[in-house]
């Protein structure tokens, strides 16, 4: 070193600082790189993505090369700097101390903190080109890495740590949900809503999406023929359950088009309707929605009737009901109960029927009413009050204030809801 001029020695130290910074920035960017995003870049054919992916398959060797190179350089820099200080200032303790402190400061700032912050902030822009330099370096230093890893492996065996048994990290549903929520700037609101609903669908049963018994449109074969014909003319559905006297005595499912075709032939009678019935399909309460959707797909069914353990009908489910949980309601949905609304008015109020399903109410009015227990607003109010109200009652559930307006046959028939304050709604969504 003494034969080199001072400027050359300082230039060498600056180069070593940059080289150390390269190892630090490469380490930070490689570790911060999103593996799923990297696979996407490989499919797009981005330059350097495949090389980076190949290096990350051998993380332990990659880190060995980076750490060995970084530590050797960070050790060499103080040695060279001390030699320069001794030749320039002699054995002056103050000068040596200042030189040592200055070199340590330069290493920390230019070779450690700054490169790692930059690498973690822009991993893709740095890791992909850096991999092109690290790949040949790994091949060149393979004997050195092998020698060092001999001691590392021995130490791991002494500590009884087997890295081969380390489980591969997989994202859970909650982690995926968090990723979707944090991607608000990249995924449109409607698409994000569908993805979140899809995650929820795994925990739903047919009871959560069914049309409740009180809202089912069905035909009673004991009714007069004129009434049945009028009901068929004004029907909103392609298929109707048919019962006799009691809705628990389901005879079958009628295709409305077949019934109307028979009517045009002037042959429609009670017996004709009975002959047109298809075998009803019953599903026990609590059946998972995914399982039921798979059955609809495999057997080309379009309707199932939900029954409890006593054989009593609770409601019905169609594929459209399940799809509505994902994308929202269709415009062809059957009209709602008279006197109810589906949005807040100018005063921030909304009158709804007690039979309104809670999940549907949350979706329409952007509420956060609990859906783990009762399925309808009437059931939720009765569960909270623990008694049947005998007059006007006001209560608040999850930030939503509501007022009981009408009671009929021991059930809450009509409720007025008041829009929660914006701050409360935001807190519930966190």
Short mmCIF file of C-alpha atoms in Angstrom, two decimals:
data_model
loop_
_atom_site.label_atom_id
_atom_site.label_comp_id
_atom_site.label_asym_id
_atom_site.label_seq_id
_atom_site.Cartn_x
_atom_site.Cartn_y
_atom_site.Cartn_z
CA UNK A 1 0.00 0.00 0.00
CA UNK A 2 2.90 2.37 0.70
CA UNK A 3 3.84 2.34 -3.00
CA UNK A 4 0.40 3.68 -3.99
CA UNK A 5 -0.32 7.39 -3.81
CA UNK A 6 -2.78 8.59 -1.17
CA UNK A 7 -5.56 9.37 -3.66
CA UNK A 8 -5.40 5.78 -5.00
CA UNK A 9 -5.65 4.34 -1.52
CA UNK A 10 -8.63 6.57 -0.69
CA UNK A 11 -10.25 5.62 -4.01
CA UNK A 12 -9.83 1.94 -3.11
CA UNK A 13 -11.53 2.52 0.25
CA UNK A 14 -14.41 4.36 -1.47
CA UNK A 15 -14.78 1.47 -3.92
CA UNK A 16 -14.86 -1.04 -1.06
CA UNK A 17 -17.55 1.06 0.67
CA UNK A 18 -19.64 0.95 -2.50
CA UNK A 19 -19.09 -2.80 -2.87
CA UNK A 20 -20.14 -3.34 0.74
CA UNK A 21 -23.20 -1.19 0.06
CA UNK A 22 -23.99 -3.39 -2.95
CA UNK A 23 -24.03 -6.51 -0.78
CA UNK A 24 -26.22 -4.77 1.83
CA UNK A 25 -28.71 -3.44 -0.70
CA UNK A 26 -28.86 -6.83 -2.42
CA UNK A 27 -29.55 -8.59 0.87
CA UNK A 28 -32.35 -6.20 1.85
CA UNK A 29 -34.02 -6.28 -1.58
CA UNK A 30 -33.84 -10.08 -1.88
CA UNK A 31 -35.41 -10.59 1.54
CA UNK A 32 -38.09 -7.93 0.96
CA UNK A 33 -39.05 -9.21 -2.48
CA UNK A 34 -42.59 -10.58 -2.73
CA UNK A 35 -42.34 -14.21 -3.90
CA UNK A 36 -45.84 -14.23 -5.43
CA UNK A 37 -45.12 -11.01 -7.29
CA UNK A 38 -41.83 -12.54 -8.51
CA UNK A 39 -43.67 -15.52 -10.02
CA UNK A 40 -45.94 -13.09 -11.83
CA UNK A 41 -42.90 -11.23 -13.22
CA UNK A 42 -41.47 -14.55 -14.46
CA UNK A 43 -44.70 -15.24 -16.37
CA UNK A 44 -44.46 -11.80 -17.93
CA UNK A 45 -40.86 -12.50 -18.97
CA UNK A 46 -39.32 -9.60 -17.02
CA UNK A 47 -35.53 -9.53 -17.41
CA UNK A 48 -33.74 -10.90 -14.34
CA UNK A 49 -36.86 -12.33 -12.67
CA UNK A 50 -36.03 -15.97 -13.44
CA UNK A 51 -32.43 -15.54 -12.21
CA UNK A 52 -33.67 -13.94 -8.99
CA UNK A 53 -36.14 -16.78 -8.43
CA UNK A 54 -33.38 -19.34 -8.96
CA UNK A 55 -31.17 -17.62 -6.38
CA UNK A 56 -33.98 -17.44 -3.83
CA UNK A 57 -34.47 -21.20 -4.11
CA UNK A 58 -31.09 -21.48 -2.35
CA UNK A 59 -31.50 -18.75 0.23
CA UNK A 60 -28.88 -20.16 2.59
CA UNK A 61 -26.18 -20.14 -0.13
CA UNK A 62 -27.22 -16.68 -1.32
CA UNK A 63 -27.04 -15.23 2.19
CA UNK A 64 -23.69 -16.93 2.73
CA UNK A 65 -22.18 -15.23 -0.31
CA UNK A 66 -23.62 -11.83 0.62
CA UNK A 67 -22.64 -12.00 4.28
CA UNK A 68 -19.15 -13.36 3.61
CA UNK A 69 -18.44 -10.67 1.05
CA UNK A 70 -19.93 -7.90 3.16
CA UNK A 71 -18.09 -8.85 6.34
CA UNK A 72 -14.75 -9.36 4.59
CA UNK A 73 -14.99 -5.92 3.03
CA UNK A 74 -16.15 -4.28 6.28
CA UNK A 75 -13.14 -5.86 8.00
CA UNK A 76 -10.71 -4.82 5.28
CA UNK A 77 -11.78 -1.16 5.21
CA UNK A 78 -10.69 -0.35 8.82
CA UNK A 79 -7.37 -2.18 8.27
CA UNK A 80 -6.59 -0.10 5.18
CA UNK A 81 -7.74 3.10 6.86
CA UNK A 82 -5.60 2.42 9.93
CA UNK A 83 -2.55 1.79 7.72
CA UNK A 84 -3.10 5.14 5.98
CA UNK A 85 -3.54 6.92 9.32
CA UNK A 86 -0.34 5.40 10.73
CA UNK A 87 1.65 6.45 7.67
CA UNK A 88 0.19 9.95 7.70
CA UNK A 89 -0.07 10.81 11.42
CA UNK A 90 2.23 8.25 13.00
CA UNK A 91 1.21 6.75 16.32
CA UNK A 92 -0.93 9.71 17.34
CA UNK A 93 -3.68 8.14 19.47
CA UNK A 94 -6.14 10.98 18.87
CA UNK A 95 -5.73 10.76 15.09
CA UNK A 96 -6.18 6.98 15.18
CA UNK A 97 -9.31 7.30 17.32
CA UNK A 98 -10.83 9.92 15.01
CA UNK A 99 -9.96 7.80 11.97
CA UNK A 100 -11.53 4.66 13.50
CA UNK A 101 -14.69 6.55 14.46
CA UNK A 102 -14.98 8.15 11.04
CA UNK A 103 -14.59 4.83 9.24
CA UNK A 104 -17.19 3.21 11.51
CA UNK A 105 -19.58 6.08 10.75
CA UNK A 106 -19.03 5.73 6.98
CA UNK A 107 -19.60 1.96 7.09
CA UNK A 108 -22.82 2.34 9.12
CA UNK A 109 -24.23 5.09 6.89
CA UNK A 110 -23.03 4.15 3.39
CA UNK A 111 -22.63 0.38 3.70
CA UNK A 112 -25.40 -0.66 6.08
CA UNK A 113 -28.34 1.59 6.92
CA UNK A 114 -28.80 3.59 3.70
CA UNK A 115 -28.45 0.62 1.28
CA UNK A 116 -30.78 -1.57 3.33
CA UNK A 117 -33.45 1.13 3.52
CA UNK A 118 -33.26 1.63 -0.23
CA UNK A 119 -33.32 -2.13 -0.88
CA UNK A 120 -36.34 -2.68 1.33
CA UNK A 121 -38.21 0.26 -0.26
CA UNK A 122 -37.65 -0.77 -3.91
CA UNK A 123 -36.98 -4.53 -3.86
CA UNK A 124 -38.01 -5.29 -7.46
CA UNK A 125 -35.96 -2.51 -9.07
CA UNK A 126 -32.82 -3.59 -7.18
CA UNK A 127 -33.07 -7.37 -6.69
CA UNK A 128 -33.62 -8.23 -10.35
CA UNK A 129 -30.50 -6.48 -11.77
CA UNK A 130 -28.47 -7.37 -8.66
CA UNK A 131 -29.19 -11.07 -9.26
CA UNK A 132 -27.29 -10.89 -12.55
CA UNK A 133 -24.11 -10.01 -10.62
CA UNK A 134 -24.76 -12.33 -7.68
CA UNK A 135 -25.40 -15.40 -9.84
CA UNK A 136 -21.82 -15.69 -11.27
CA UNK A 137 -20.42 -14.63 -7.89
CA UNK A 138 -22.16 -17.60 -6.26
CA UNK A 139 -20.54 -19.96 -8.76
CA UNK A 140 -17.09 -18.46 -8.22
CA UNK A 141 -17.28 -18.56 -4.42
CA UNK A 142 -18.89 -22.00 -4.22
CA UNK A 143 -15.81 -23.68 -2.59
CA UNK A 144 -15.53 -20.91 0.01
CA UNK A 145 -19.25 -21.06 0.79
CA UNK A 146 -19.07 -24.85 1.10
CA UNK A 147 -16.17 -24.59 3.53
CA UNK A 148 -17.89 -21.99 5.72
CA UNK A 149 -21.18 -23.89 5.69
CA UNK A 150 -19.40 -26.95 7.08
CA UNK A 151 -18.98 -25.07 10.35
CA UNK A 152 -22.51 -23.67 10.15
CA UNK A 153 -23.99 -27.16 9.67
CA UNK A 154 -21.95 -28.51 12.56
CA UNK A 155 -23.19 -25.72 14.81
CA UNK A 156 -26.82 -26.38 13.80
CA UNK A 157 -26.38 -30.08 14.57
CA UNK A 158 -24.98 -29.23 18.00
CA UNK A 159 -28.04 -27.02 18.62
CA UNK A 160 -30.28 -29.81 17.21
CA UNK A 161 -31.84 -27.53 14.61
CA UNK A 162 -32.92 -29.12 11.33
CA UNK A 163 -33.73 -26.47 8.73
CA UNK A 164 -35.08 -29.11 6.36
CA UNK A 165 -38.07 -29.61 8.63
CA UNK A 166 -38.96 -25.92 8.62
CA UNK A 167 -42.49 -25.55 7.34
CA UNK A 168 -43.11 -23.56 4.21
CA UNK A 169 -44.94 -20.36 5.03
CA UNK A 170 -48.41 -20.25 3.51
CA UNK A 171 -50.82 -17.35 3.66
CA UNK A 172 -53.90 -17.89 5.81
CA UNK A 173 -57.38 -16.63 4.92
CA UNK A 174 -57.01 -13.73 7.35
CA UNK A 175 -53.66 -12.78 5.81
CA UNK A 176 -55.15 -12.89 2.31
CA UNK A 177 -58.02 -10.74 3.54
CA UNK A 178 -55.53 -8.20 4.90
CA UNK A 179 -53.70 -8.14 1.55
CA UNK A 180 -56.97 -7.45 -0.28
CA UNK A 181 -57.94 -4.69 2.17
CA UNK A 182 -54.54 -3.03 1.83
CA UNK A 183 -54.71 -3.13 -1.99
CA UNK A 184 -57.46 -0.51 -2.15
CA UNK A 185 -55.45 1.62 -4.60
CA UNK A 186 -54.93 -1.26 -7.05
CA UNK A 187 -58.17 -3.29 -6.95
CA UNK A 188 -61.51 -1.64 -7.86
CA UNK A 189 -63.98 -1.39 -4.98
CA UNK A 190 -66.46 -3.85 -6.52
CA UNK A 191 -63.77 -6.46 -7.21
CA UNK A 192 -62.40 -6.07 -3.70
CA UNK A 193 -65.88 -6.54 -2.25
CA UNK A 194 -66.34 -9.77 -4.24
CA UNK A 195 -63.01 -11.15 -3.01
CA UNK A 196 -63.86 -10.38 0.61
CA UNK A 197 -67.28 -12.00 0.21
CA UNK A 198 -65.61 -15.06 -1.28
CA UNK A 199 -63.46 -15.43 1.85
CA UNK A 200 -66.61 -15.21 4.01
CA UNK A 201 -68.42 -17.80 1.89
CA UNK A 202 -66.25 -20.58 3.31
CA UNK A 203 -67.82 -20.15 6.76
CA UNK A 204 -71.44 -19.81 5.60
CA UNK A 205 -74.19 -22.40 5.67
CA UNK A 206 -77.39 -22.56 3.65
CA UNK A 207 -79.20 -21.03 6.62
CA UNK A 208 -77.29 -17.79 6.05
CA UNK A 209 -78.30 -17.37 2.41
CA UNK A 210 -81.73 -19.02 2.25
CA UNK A 211 -85.01 -17.25 1.57
CA UNK A 212 -86.86 -17.68 4.89
CA UNK A 213 -90.10 -19.59 5.00
CA UNK A 214 -92.23 -16.48 5.54
CA UNK A 215 -90.96 -14.95 2.27
CA UNK A 216 -91.33 -18.04 0.08
CA UNK A 217 -93.85 -17.82 -2.74
CA UNK A 218 -95.53 -21.22 -3.02
CA UNK A 219 -98.71 -22.80 -4.42
CA UNK A 220 -101.34 -24.47 -2.24
CA UNK A 221 -103.12 -27.22 -4.18
CA UNK A 222 -106.09 -26.90 -1.85
CA UNK A 223 -106.65 -23.31 -3.05
CA UNK A 224 -109.28 -22.60 -5.75
CA UNK A 225 -108.08 -23.00 -9.32
CA UNK A 226 -108.76 -19.32 -10.13
CA UNK A 227 -106.44 -18.25 -7.30
CA UNK A 228 -103.73 -20.61 -8.51
CA UNK A 229 -103.98 -19.25 -12.06
CA UNK A 230 -103.74 -15.66 -10.82
CA UNK A 231 -100.69 -16.58 -8.76
CA UNK A 232 -99.01 -18.18 -11.77
CA UNK A 233 -99.73 -15.09 -13.92
CA UNK A 234 -98.10 -12.73 -11.40
CA UNK A 235 -95.26 -15.04 -10.36
CA UNK A 236 -91.71 -13.64 -10.34
CA UNK A 237 -90.00 -17.04 -10.38
CA UNK A 238 -89.44 -19.88 -12.83
CA UNK A 239 -90.08 -22.56 -10.21
CA UNK A 240 -92.46 -22.69 -7.26
CA UNK A 241 -92.73 -25.13 -4.36
CA UNK A 242 -96.15 -26.73 -4.18
CA UNK A 243 -97.74 -27.86 -0.91
CA UNK A 244 -101.08 -29.14 0.24
CA UNK A 245 -102.70 -27.33 3.14
CA UNK A 246 -99.52 -26.90 5.19
CA UNK A 247 -96.15 -25.62 3.94
CA UNK A 248 -94.47 -28.53 5.73
CA UNK A 249 -96.29 -30.91 3.36
CA UNK A 250 -94.30 -30.15 0.21
CA UNK A 251 -95.53 -32.19 -2.76
CA UNK A 252 -92.96 -31.07 -5.30
CA UNK A 253 -91.59 -28.23 -7.39
CA UNK A 254 -93.55 -26.79 -10.31
CA UNK A 255 -91.98 -25.29 -13.41
CA UNK A 256 -94.08 -22.23 -14.12
CA UNK A 257 -93.56 -22.34 -17.89
CA UNK A 258 -94.93 -25.89 -18.09
CA UNK A 259 -97.98 -24.86 -16.09
CA UNK A 260 -98.63 -21.85 -18.33
CA UNK A 261 -98.22 -24.00 -21.45
CA UNK A 262 -100.77 -26.48 -20.07
CA UNK A 263 -103.12 -23.58 -19.34
CA UNK A 264 -102.96 -22.37 -22.95
CA UNK A 265 -104.08 -25.86 -23.93
CA UNK A 266 -107.12 -25.44 -21.63
CA UNK A 267 -106.13 -28.55 -19.70
CA UNK A 268 -104.94 -26.98 -16.44
CA UNK A 269 -106.54 -28.55 -13.39
CA UNK A 270 -105.44 -29.51 -9.92
CA UNK A 271 -104.63 -32.99 -11.19
CA UNK A 272 -102.65 -31.53 -14.10
CA UNK A 273 -100.58 -29.42 -11.72
CA UNK A 274 -99.89 -32.47 -9.59
CA UNK A 275 -98.67 -34.39 -12.65
CA UNK A 276 -96.29 -31.57 -13.61
CA UNK A 277 -94.52 -31.58 -10.26
CA UNK A 278 -90.87 -32.53 -10.00
CA UNK A 279 -89.45 -34.36 -7.02
CA UNK A 280 -88.47 -31.87 -4.29
CA UNK A 281 -84.89 -31.81 -3.04
CA UNK A 282 -84.44 -31.36 0.70
CA UNK A 283 -81.24 -30.23 2.40
CA UNK A 284 -80.62 -30.39 6.16
CA UNK A 285 -80.07 -27.16 8.02
CA UNK A 286 -76.38 -26.32 8.51
CA UNK A 287 -75.16 -27.62 5.13
CA UNK A 288 -72.06 -25.63 4.01
CA UNK A 289 -72.72 -23.25 1.14
CA UNK A 290 -69.74 -24.50 -0.89
CA UNK A 291 -70.97 -28.07 -0.63
CA UNK A 292 -74.45 -27.05 -1.76
CA UNK A 293 -73.10 -24.98 -4.66
CA UNK A 294 -71.10 -28.00 -5.82
CA UNK A 295 -74.26 -30.12 -5.74
CA UNK A 296 -76.13 -27.55 -7.83
CA UNK A 297 -73.31 -27.63 -10.37
CA UNK A 298 -72.90 -31.42 -10.54
CA UNK A 299 -76.61 -32.32 -10.61
CA UNK A 300 -77.94 -29.29 -12.50
CA UNK A 301 -80.41 -28.50 -9.75
CA UNK A 302 -81.78 -24.98 -9.33
CA UNK A 303 -83.61 -25.14 -6.01
CA UNK A 304 -83.37 -26.92 -2.67
CA UNK A 305 -85.62 -26.77 0.39
CA UNK A 306 -84.01 -26.39 3.82
CA UNK A 307 -85.47 -28.49 6.64
CA UNK A 308 -84.58 -28.80 10.33
CA UNK A 309 -84.17 -31.94 12.38
CA UNK A 310 -87.96 -32.25 12.78
CA UNK A 311 -88.60 -32.10 9.05
CA UNK A 312 -90.06 -28.60 9.20
CA UNK A 313 -89.26 -26.38 6.23
CA UNK A 314 -87.12 -23.37 7.12
CA UNK A 315 -86.60 -21.84 3.69
CA UNK A 316 -85.23 -22.44 0.22
CA UNK A 317 -81.94 -21.79 -1.57
CA UNK A 318 -81.14 -21.30 -5.26
CA UNK A 319 -77.76 -20.77 -6.95
CA UNK A 320 -78.74 -17.11 -7.38
CA UNK A 321 -78.99 -16.70 -3.60
CA UNK A 322 -75.41 -17.93 -3.21
CA UNK A 323 -74.12 -15.78 -6.06
CA UNK A 324 -75.80 -12.73 -4.51
CA UNK A 325 -73.59 -13.22 -1.47
CA UNK A 326 -70.62 -12.58 -3.77
CA UNK A 327 -71.70 -9.85 -6.15
CA UNK A 328 -74.83 -8.33 -4.60
CA UNK A 329 -78.47 -8.57 -5.49
CA UNK A 330 -79.87 -8.96 -8.99
CA UNK A 331 -82.44 -6.54 -10.34
CA UNK A 332 -84.86 -9.44 -10.90
CA UNK A 333 -85.16 -10.18 -7.19
CA UNK A 334 -88.71 -10.60 -5.88
CA UNK A 335 -90.21 -7.31 -4.57
CA UNK A 336 -89.78 -6.75 -0.87
CA UNK A 337 -92.36 -6.47 1.81
CA UNK A 338 -94.60 -3.45 1.40
CA UNK A 339 -93.56 -0.43 3.40
CA UNK A 340 -89.88 -1.33 3.59
CA UNK A 341 -87.00 0.54 2.01
CA UNK A 342 -83.56 -0.48 0.81
CA UNK A 343 -81.65 2.73 1.47
CA UNK A 344 -81.45 5.60 3.93
CA UNK A 345 -83.80 8.55 3.34
CA UNK A 346 -82.82 12.20 3.67
CA UNK A 347 -83.31 12.05 7.44
CA UNK A 348 -81.00 9.04 7.78
CA UNK A 349 -83.87 6.66 8.53
CA UNK A 350 -85.00 3.38 6.99
CA UNK A 351 -88.10 1.28 7.73
CA UNK A 352 -87.59 -2.46 7.29
CA UNK A 353 -89.51 -5.64 7.98
CA UNK A 354 -88.57 -7.78 10.96
CA UNK A 355 -88.23 -10.77 8.66
CA UNK A 356 -85.37 -9.09 6.79
CA UNK A 357 -82.24 -11.29 6.84
CA UNK A 358 -79.35 -9.66 8.70
CA UNK A 359 -76.77 -10.39 6.01
CA UNK A 360 -78.97 -8.76 3.39
CA UNK A 361 -79.57 -5.78 5.69
CA UNK A 362 -75.84 -5.33 6.30
CA UNK A 363 -75.17 -5.44 2.59
CA UNK A 364 -77.90 -2.97 1.61
CA UNK A 365 -77.38 -0.39 4.37
CA UNK A 366 -73.66 -0.92 5.06
CA UNK A 367 -74.29 -1.96 8.67
CA UNK A 368 -72.34 -4.28 10.95
CA UNK A 369 -75.13 -6.16 12.71
CA UNK A 370 -73.97 -9.54 14.11
CA UNK A 371 -74.81 -12.53 11.92
CA UNK A 372 -73.39 -15.36 14.06
CA UNK A 373 -76.66 -15.96 15.93
CA UNK A 374 -80.19 -15.17 14.66
CA UNK A 375 -80.59 -14.81 10.91
CA UNK A 376 -83.31 -12.11 10.85
CA UNK A 377 -83.67 -8.66 12.39
CA UNK A 378 -86.66 -9.89 14.40
CA UNK A 379 -84.61 -12.73 15.85
CA UNK A 380 -81.74 -10.37 16.73
CA UNK A 381 -84.03 -7.93 18.55
CA UNK A 382 -85.73 -10.71 20.52
CA UNK A 383 -82.33 -12.15 21.47
CA UNK A 384 -81.09 -8.77 22.72
CA UNK A 385 -84.29 -7.88 24.61
CA UNK A 386 -84.81 -11.48 25.87
CA UNK A 387 -88.57 -10.86 25.71
CA UNK A 388 -91.27 -9.91 23.25
CA UNK A 389 -91.71 -6.12 23.39
CA UNK A 390 -95.24 -4.96 24.20
CA UNK A 391 -94.91 -1.44 22.79
CA UNK A 392 -92.54 1.05 21.20
CA UNK A 393 -89.01 0.10 22.22
CA UNK A 394 -85.73 1.73 21.22
CA UNK A 395 -82.39 -0.04 21.37
CA UNK A 396 -78.92 0.14 19.86
CA UNK A 397 -76.98 -2.78 18.41
CA UNK A 398 -73.42 -2.40 17.08
CA UNK A 399 -73.78 1.35 16.74
CA UNK A 400 -77.14 1.22 14.90
CA UNK A 401 -80.11 2.70 16.76
CA UNK A 402 -83.48 1.10 15.99
CA UNK A 403 -87.08 1.57 17.06
CA UNK A 404 -89.75 -1.13 17.13
CA UNK A 405 -92.81 0.22 15.27
CA UNK A 406 -95.19 -2.73 14.89
CA UNK A 407 -95.64 -6.10 16.59
CA UNK A 408 -97.81 -8.88 15.19
CA UNK A 409 -98.33 -12.44 16.48
CA UNK A 410 -95.46 -12.30 18.99
CA UNK A 411 -92.98 -11.13 16.35
CA UNK A 412 -91.48 -7.75 15.57
CA UNK A 413 -93.04 -6.90 12.23
CA UNK A 414 -91.69 -3.41 11.40
CA UNK A 415 -88.59 -1.57 12.64
CA UNK A 416 -87.26 1.89 11.97
CA UNK A 417 -83.47 2.06 11.68
CA UNK A 418 -81.38 5.19 12.16
CA UNK A 419 -78.13 5.59 10.26
CA UNK A 420 -75.10 5.25 12.55
CA UNK A 421 -72.79 8.29 12.80
CA UNK A 422 -70.00 8.24 10.24
CA UNK A 423 -67.31 7.98 12.92
CA UNK A 424 -69.00 4.94 14.47
CA UNK A 425 -69.33 3.27 11.11
CA UNK A 426 -65.65 3.80 10.42
CA UNK A 427 -64.71 2.35 13.81
CA UNK A 428 -66.81 -0.75 13.16
CA UNK A 429 -65.13 -1.28 9.80
CA UNK A 430 -61.62 -1.24 11.27
#
